[in-house]
């Protein structure tokens, strides 16, 4: 079986200012990240012949869920494109990066600029988070349609509700506890303390975690990521261009994009895991590397339980063993057996919606993590994003 | 089947020819799903063909309204203006076919008393336009088999 993604390397990374209520035009944030990534790769914008994003500009989500689409960025940078793709019906946010790998492998483009922009903090006014699909005031004429008709009438208006129910089922089947789940959040906070760019850096204890107000049981406030404004961009390039680049790029060893169960938040066959089970399995089917070969794991934590589910799905611990595995935090610490979310995750470093994990994986593989650098010259990183029916994972190797 | 009084506000579904049987069946006290006669499978959400055997011509069938809690959450966050927390959101498995699940609210019980595998039964909340929202409450008959229970028995 050809492993097409091995034709691709990750040549550059860029990130805008990231913060709460920046009040900045999201397209400006997008350009900051994109121009940064092009420069980081040692390329010029004339080299960019592909453009990819998630979820694109043509989607109705929570306010600030998307900040720029393909045409805005193409026009702002006057790119001459041979290939482009933007959309939300992908295997998670990093599905847009997998698309770029596929385009490179197919010879449709040589250097694909990929980006993800959020401005949820400014767009939502810093107030409490709204439900998905909830019009302002829930006005009289509104009717729920599509898949939201099965959840909105019951007030299940947020992924917090949907994912909380997976966590609850996991607690029921495997005996997982809030005191264990807490360590996903505490680990993120410990790592954020070493990251000057993180949003929340003050120490957090198990007691702090348990004392926070409840959102949707078993989730409290610290199980939920923090909305921010910001953009992350990466460049996926054809491997044969590596000598033109500013620095030796990590390469794509394998990707996982599978969705083998029902594409649903409530009809999936196993309520203790999600599509990430299928994506992770597929990724390992495409490589001889094994979980024990991974030096650093950057796993989506839009809600704490998702990172635990990814740890299990990727085989860093057994199915149902996530609770005992993370308890106490030693195994997932920066100096532990599988350092997790070294930048502070979305829980403490901000909800950059998937792309922040890929950015951090590259930072770690380059040894540029500063105070939060994983010791021992990490060579293999996994970046994974998504929850519910949306998931993909990327295995990166720095040779 | 019993009905419950209206809550002050609830977001309602857009009724279509495809989903009408589900959202209005409560007017006759019935929880209805599309059923494939060819392979005796309940299909949810509604589809033009049976996803198991691809037969067309699915027709609504009433089930007993009995179910079990597969999982749940007690929501404390005010996501929807007018729909005030706390409230219990659950995924329930229909007795006749466990892989048919509904997201719903549990009513008529203390949120602290809800547990996975709890037997529940449907209760409808009547809204405008003939819409009847299927909610679930504790089933006083517990987990015992109900010989009068309707629907198929394709418990897979
Ligand atoms: Zn059939």
mmCIF file of C-alpha atoms in Angstrom, chain B residues 1 21-33 60-65 122 124 132 134:
data_model
loop_
_atom_site.group_PDB
_atom_site.id
_atom_site.type_symbol
_atom_site.label_atom_id
_atom_site.label_comp_id
_atom_site.label_asym_id
_atom_site.label_seq_id
_atom_site.Cartn_x
_atom_site.Cartn_y
_atom_site.Cartn_z
ATOM 1 C CA UNK B 1 -49.383 8.036 27.935
ATOM 2 C CA UNK B 21 -44.129 10.969 12.353
ATOM 3 C CA UNK B 22 -41.512 11.346 15.067
ATOM 4 C CA UNK B 23 -42.290 14.849 16.276
ATOM 5 C CA UNK B 24 -46.094 14.604 16.148
ATOM 6 C CA UNK B 25 -46.703 10.978 17.192
ATOM 7 C CA UNK B 26 -47.132 12.100 20.767
ATOM 8 C CA UNK B 27 -50.534 13.559 19.851
ATOM 9 C CA UNK B 28 -51.703 9.933 19.813
ATOM 10 C CA UNK B 29 -49.452 9.047 22.713
ATOM 11 C CA UNK B 30 -47.071 7.181 20.432
ATOM 12 C CA UNK B 31 -43.304 7.235 20.091
ATOM 13 C CA UNK B 32 -42.737 6.389 16.432
ATOM 14 C CA UNK B 33 -39.747 5.407 14.357
ATOM 15 C CA UNK B 60 -43.624 4.635 10.930
ATOM 16 C CA UNK B 61 -44.157 2.175 13.749
ATOM 17 C CA UNK B 62 -45.014 2.871 17.354
ATOM 18 C CA UNK B 63 -42.778 1.419 20.029
ATOM 19 C CA UNK B 64 -43.517 0.856 23.691
ATOM 20 C CA UNK B 65 -41.870 4.071 24.799
ATOM 21 C CA UNK B 122 -41.577 8.330 27.321
ATOM 22 C CA UNK B 124 -44.751 13.930 25.792
ATOM 23 C CA UNK B 132 -44.923 16.694 20.891
ATOM 24 C CA UNK B 134 -40.565 13.103 23.712
#
